[in-house]
Amino acid sequence: MLVSPKELRRREKVVKLSERKIRWIVRLYRDVSTKEAKKYSYSTQSSRNRKTQILSLDTFLVIFVGDLSSIIKWAESTLDAEYVEIRFEDIERFHTRLRDRTFHTFTSSHSHGYGIRVLAQGAWGFSTTTKDREVKDAILDAYKMAKVSSNSREEKIQLAEIDAIEDEVNSKMQIKPGEISVEDKIERMKNLEKLLKEDKNVVSSDIRYEDATGTKILVTSEGTEIRWDVNYIWQYVWLTGKNERGRAAVRDEIGSVDKGWEIFQEESEEIVAERAHKKLHSQLMGVYPKRGEYPIVAAPIIVGIIAHEALGHLAEADLTINSPFHALIGKQIAPEYVSMSDRIVEGGFGNDIYDDEGSKVRDVHIIEKGILKDIMLNREYAFKYCRKPNGHARAENYSVPPIIRMRNTVFERGDHSFEELLEGIKFGYYLVDFRGGQAELNSSFQVGVQEGYVIRNGEIAESIKDTSISGIAIEALKKISAVGKDFGLEMGRCGKGQTAYVSSGGPHLRFDCGIVVGGQR
Amino acid sequence: MNFIKFGEKYFDEVEISTYRKREIRAEIELNQISMSSISRKTKTVIRGISDKRLGIYVVDGDGEEKIKDGIEKAYKMAKMNRRDERWVSLPQKQSYGKRTEINEDLKEREPEFFVNILLDSAKRILREDANAVVAGGESGSEWVESMVMNSHAVEVSQENVAAYFYLYVVGRKGNQVTPGIFDMDVRRDANLDTDYIVSSLLSKLKKAYNVVPSKDGESTVILEPFALSELIEYTLLPSLKGDRKVKGTSYLQDKLGERVLNESINLLDDPWHPLGVERIIADDEGVASRRTEIFRKGKLEGFLWDNYWGGIEGVGSTGNGYRNLKTGGINIAPHNLVLEPGNQKVEDIISGIKEGYLVSLLQGAHSSNPDTGDFSVVANPAFKIENGEIVGSTVFMLSGNIMSLLNHVEELSSEQRKVYALGRGIFPYVKFYDVKIASVSK
């Protein structure tokens, strides 16, 4: 049982559903006929009065998880497999896209399905299905796939041990997106659009909003049974502007898994619009930078993307193994005042308690006082590296297997003020915000810059436009000359075949060299 | 059940699209098969318009109850949406070309077939180069059956199957790691060209071990098809989409009929090109597919349109409506972007360069500015050419504007490659002159 009977009774008082509603839920979840569903709803009802059926969704899900556990038991007794895992997902999403006063996307969506992973004879097999009645067939498919893989493997895959967990992960949101009416959601977007368009230079605005509410369940043959109450909010703004000097475009992104609708108190329409206008003006008024290697002061958002692209990807164990980081674990790779982690951060878009393999999420201190200490792992790579899994196996949804991903990647604070970081720079660049980035296994990284300024004689001067920075991460790290005492965080998405919600950040950093600015001059 | 009729109880116009997909995939990691998988997905998208208000519902599955429920939910959404006074209508009845038969043999291929492709290729690479590591790769097949119908008697179904194979290889000597070398093939049958891919990877890897510096300044650069396709995807393609023309965010909006690129540039969207992988007869709105000329001899001939924006502009759709299966919304996209080839073989182009660079892939093309065409990307892997020979690998930044770059074309190769990741289409190798670069490899 995932929830105590007492807790269930308490919830049943809160969530009362009619007999018709019960049948609807049962049909939805079990894809059975109405007649069967009716029987099922009677057999699970907990009310004394048969005419007023009472069943909480939680009760239903407990029964449902019970079913998945029995399917896992069936798989264990039927297959010659080391490990079987079922990931179930039932999520309702709301997507809108408001482009210049028209909602071009106005969508409600429902995703419902199962991702099955089987480890048999030292190899993985994976399958998916959207049909409740085909879960056993999907397990057999995944088993068959594992056997196909295993025939060719010389080194058998083994998983690092973890404790079997029975838990329920509840949302920390005060106001979940499902509790806000669609009317209120679109009203907020319309307000934001109005504010964005108040700037005379704005030619076009494009606001995307998405939220989700639902349930994710992981059941494994090792006894893990975790149920997540899944909720998130995401907003993306693309603003195009034009003036006598030319065109410019900027993005702004916010997202949250821990804060619900309350996030829009701190990220109000006014704040988002003001931030987007500032970035747009810096582009519109900007000059093309000089290309070459210059001193750089990077603001927290740029520092975050350097942490993510330049270093974070190399510290994902499946990439570490083929990168220069592999040979550098335990070695000094940066000055001793530099520390960097992938960890739980307040408001972090990658926060969670368990990963999609059921491992507990732990802080990973990747660089500690300049020494490369730890990397992000799933169970397979934790075994290879003889380390404990640290909760970084994440799957975008049920239809793909979990892979190693970052969560919240940050440089840790130092002790310099912003003014100290600028001191003594005759000519350099102050880089504030980014538009995309990418890493390569040879530790080459690229970050597109959408807000930046020239530093001249220790002062912030004119803005720059449409540029990017690059470097070889293991070289650039050594060139960090000072670490700020402030801290900032940016929410975003990372693409590594699958999309993951992540955040990244840190304090201001100064690089005396090691970063190349790409420019049209 | 007639779902359209059911939908018309709620909507003035309704469209129901179903996508059934089956994917078989084998993956390789660290020289060994890491996973085999089979995935079956069905999605239904309901798009309805009531009183010029749009409502969309997306659901996993295609059961009767789900579709009926979806129609009701889409209607609830429409009721809450704003009226869109510019809405014209969903597509009208169309005449379609003949469906291309799919390769039934490929559709039935078992996962073992794809596992063997990966293993044989990996073995050949490791046999030839002891320092090589097959860091990643996949081979598999994807079968998709789609159906679109609407209340204006549009009803079209089509089926497609393709096989693909790609590898990502690095070389390690001590602490030195080469850049990742990537190559791929996609076909409508099972005859994937593993020989070509393996030899291409080995030849590049051999040259990648010797890391040489690049020089700041302006230089001759050849972009290989994958690099060129990706750059075009993020810098030129957005400006060719009709929605941006209407909104005034395309830097080409008033250039129709003008020669804006080098005369050697002939670019079109051709769903039926012989090298193409998906030979579709209709787009995701059920509009009949067609060849669309975009640039001819550097002159802008046309934009790409979906039904909505083409209706607003009064030019109609060019059959370029692509559905986002997560949100159900329609975006404008080419099916198969073709850059016509030139006359010289790529090896002859390389041998004629005294000093320059050959760029296989780019980092950060997605961070370019689609509203201006400005880019600042990293060439990696890239190779230095001296006196007509490749002398080693290097990393550098490449900055500019796509319009300017495509006016600095010196030569297009006679060979074209299929690109099915990092953009989509058929591209030659293109030699550019006076490209601004900043060295990263010192």
mmCIF file of N, CA, C and O in Angstrom, chain A residues 11-41:
data_model
loop_
_atom_site.group_PDB
_atom_site.id
_atom_site.type_symbol
_atom_site.label_atom_id
_atom_site.label_comp_id
_atom_site.label_asym_id
_atom_site.label_seq_id
_atom_site.Cartn_x
_atom_site.Cartn_y
_atom_site.Cartn_z
ATOM 1 N N ARG A 11 -8.947 11.290 2.773
ATOM 2 C CA ARG A 11 -9.042 11.821 1.412
ATOM 3 C C ARG A 11 -10.406 11.551 0.798
ATOM 4 O O ARG A 11 -10.907 12.332 -0.001
ATOM 5 N N GLU A 12 -10.970 10.395 1.151
ATOM 6 C CA GLU A 12 -12.282 10.066 0.568
ATOM 7 C C GLU A 12 -13.336 11.095 0.949
ATOM 8 O O GLU A 12 -14.271 11.343 0.211
ATOM 9 N N LYS A 13 -13.125 11.668 2.125
ATOM 10 C CA LYS A 13 -14.077 12.700 2.538
ATOM 11 C C LYS A 13 -13.943 13.932 1.642
ATOM 12 O O LYS A 13 -14.882 14.677 1.440
ATOM 13 N N VAL A 14 -12.733 14.125 1.172
ATOM 14 C CA VAL A 14 -12.474 15.315 0.356
ATOM 15 C C VAL A 14 -12.920 15.095 -1.091
ATOM 16 O O VAL A 14 -13.580 15.919 -1.701
ATOM 17 N N VAL A 15 -12.542 13.960 -1.607
ATOM 18 C CA VAL A 15 -12.824 13.717 -3.024
ATOM 19 C C VAL A 15 -13.974 12.723 -3.143
ATOM 20 O O VAL A 15 -13.796 11.530 -2.965
ATOM 21 N N LYS A 16 -15.153 13.202 -3.410
ATOM 22 C CA LYS A 16 -16.291 12.305 -3.573
ATOM 23 C C LYS A 16 -16.671 12.246 -5.042
ATOM 24 O O LYS A 16 -16.876 13.269 -5.690
ATOM 25 N N LEU A 17 -16.772 11.068 -5.536
ATOM 26 C CA LEU A 17 -17.078 10.926 -6.949
ATOM 27 C C LEU A 17 -18.364 10.126 -7.126
ATOM 28 O O LEU A 17 -18.634 9.182 -6.399
ATOM 29 N N SER A 18 -19.147 10.512 -8.091
ATOM 30 C CA SER A 18 -20.386 9.791 -8.351
ATOM 31 C C SER A 18 -20.097 8.440 -9.006
ATOM 32 O O SER A 18 -19.002 8.228 -9.521
ATOM 33 N N GLU A 19 -21.113 7.585 -8.999
ATOM 34 C CA GLU A 19 -20.939 6.262 -9.603
ATOM 35 C C GLU A 19 -20.546 6.399 -11.076
ATOM 36 O O GLU A 19 -19.692 5.677 -11.581
ATOM 37 N N ARG A 20 -21.178 7.365 -11.755
ATOM 38 C CA ARG A 20 -20.888 7.570 -13.171
ATOM 39 C C ARG A 20 -19.416 7.969 -13.363
ATOM 40 O O ARG A 20 -18.729 7.486 -14.258
ATOM 41 N N LYS A 21 -18.970 8.829 -12.453
ATOM 42 C CA LYS A 21 -17.599 9.312 -12.538
ATOM 43 C C LYS A 21 -16.623 8.147 -12.307
ATOM 44 O O LYS A 21 -15.599 8.028 -12.978
ATOM 45 N N ILE A 22 -16.986 7.288 -11.344
ATOM 46 C CA ILE A 22 -16.120 6.141 -11.062
ATOM 47 C C ILE A 22 -15.983 5.279 -12.312
ATOM 48 O O ILE A 22 -14.898 4.874 -12.703
ATOM 49 N N ARG A 23 -17.130 5.021 -12.951
ATOM 50 C CA ARG A 23 -17.100 4.174 -14.144
ATOM 51 C C ARG A 23 -16.252 4.827 -15.238
ATOM 52 O O ARG A 23 -15.508 4.181 -15.939
ATOM 53 N N TRP A 24 -16.361 6.154 -15.313
ATOM 54 C CA TRP A 24 -15.583 6.870 -16.312
ATOM 55 C C TRP A 24 -14.083 6.704 -16.044
ATOM 56 O O TRP A 24 -13.297 6.430 -16.930
ATOM 57 N N ILE A 25 -13.723 6.864 -14.762
ATOM 58 C CA ILE A 25 -12.298 6.736 -14.417
ATOM 59 C C ILE A 25 -11.811 5.327 -14.696
ATOM 60 O O ILE A 25 -10.756 5.112 -15.278
ATOM 61 N N VAL A 26 -12.649 4.355 -14.275
ATOM 62 C CA VAL A 26 -12.233 2.964 -14.460
ATOM 63 C C VAL A 26 -12.057 2.669 -15.949
ATOM 64 O O VAL A 26 -11.090 2.043 -16.358
ATOM 65 N N ARG A 27 -12.998 3.146 -16.756
ATOM 66 C CA ARG A 27 -12.878 2.931 -18.206
ATOM 67 C C ARG A 27 -11.614 3.587 -18.731
ATOM 68 O O ARG A 27 -10.874 3.017 -19.511
ATOM 69 N N LEU A 28 -11.384 4.784 -18.243
ATOM 70 C CA LEU A 28 -10.222 5.536 -18.703
ATOM 71 C C LEU A 28 -8.936 4.787 -18.407
ATOM 72 O O LEU A 28 -8.039 4.678 -19.227
ATOM 73 N N TYR A 29 -8.859 4.259 -17.192
ATOM 74 C CA TYR A 29 -7.623 3.619 -16.765
ATOM 75 C C TYR A 29 -7.502 2.174 -17.235
ATOM 76 O O TYR A 29 -6.425 1.680 -17.452
ATOM 77 N N ARG A 30 -8.613 1.500 -17.351
ATOM 78 C CA ARG A 30 -8.522 0.062 -17.614
ATOM 79 C C ARG A 30 -9.009 -0.321 -19.002
ATOM 80 O O ARG A 30 -8.852 -1.457 -19.418
ATOM 81 N N ASP A 31 -9.610 0.659 -19.720
ATOM 82 C CA ASP A 31 -10.024 0.387 -21.082
ATOM 83 C C ASP A 31 -10.920 -0.854 -21.129
ATOM 84 O O ASP A 31 -10.748 -1.732 -21.962
ATOM 85 N N VAL A 32 -11.855 -0.968 -20.181
ATOM 86 C CA VAL A 32 -12.772 -2.105 -20.163
ATOM 87 C C VAL A 32 -14.179 -1.608 -20.491
ATOM 88 O O VAL A 32 -14.418 -0.412 -20.539
ATOM 89 N N SER A 33 -15.065 -2.536 -20.722
ATOM 90 C CA SER A 33 -16.418 -2.139 -21.101
ATOM 91 C C SER A 33 -17.136 -1.499 -19.913
ATOM 92 O O SER A 33 -16.745 -1.652 -18.759
ATOM 93 N N THR A 34 -18.232 -0.792 -20.204
ATOM 94 C CA THR A 34 -18.980 -0.109 -19.151
ATOM 95 C C THR A 34 -19.497 -1.110 -18.129
ATOM 96 O O THR A 34 -19.484 -0.863 -16.927
ATOM 97 N N LYS A 35 -19.933 -2.281 -18.631
ATOM 98 C CA LYS A 35 -20.482 -3.296 -17.724
ATOM 99 C C LYS A 35 -19.400 -3.762 -16.739
ATOM 100 O O LYS A 35 -19.614 -3.815 -15.527
ATOM 101 N N GLU A 36 -18.251 -4.056 -17.288
ATOM 102 C CA GLU A 36 -17.132 -4.487 -16.437
ATOM 103 C C GLU A 36 -16.754 -3.384 -15.462
ATOM 104 O O GLU A 36 -16.485 -3.623 -14.296
ATOM 105 N N ALA A 37 -16.746 -2.156 -15.991
ATOM 106 C CA ALA A 37 -16.368 -1.013 -15.163
ATOM 107 C C ALA A 37 -17.322 -0.844 -13.997
ATOM 108 O O ALA A 37 -16.917 -0.526 -12.879
ATOM 109 N N LYS A 38 -18.605 -1.094 -14.261
ATOM 110 C CA LYS A 38 -19.603 -0.953 -13.207
ATOM 111 C C LYS A 38 -19.321 -1.947 -12.083
ATOM 112 O O LYS A 38 -19.309 -1.605 -10.910
ATOM 113 N N LYS A 39 -19.018 -3.200 -12.501
ATOM 114 C CA LYS A 39 -18.705 -4.225 -11.501
ATOM 115 C C LYS A 39 -17.495 -3.777 -10.682
ATOM 116 O O LYS A 39 -17.447 -3.882 -9.484
ATOM 117 N N TYR A 40 -16.508 -3.261 -11.400
ATOM 118 C CA TYR A 40 -15.276 -2.857 -10.755
ATOM 119 C C TYR A 40 -15.521 -1.738 -9.756
ATOM 120 O O TYR A 40 -15.019 -1.750 -8.644
ATOM 121 N N SER A 41 -16.354 -0.796 -10.161
ATOM 122 C CA SER A 41 -16.609 0.330 -9.264
ATOM 123 C C SER A 41 -17.339 -0.119 -8.010
ATOM 124 O O SER A 41 -17.076 0.359 -6.925
#
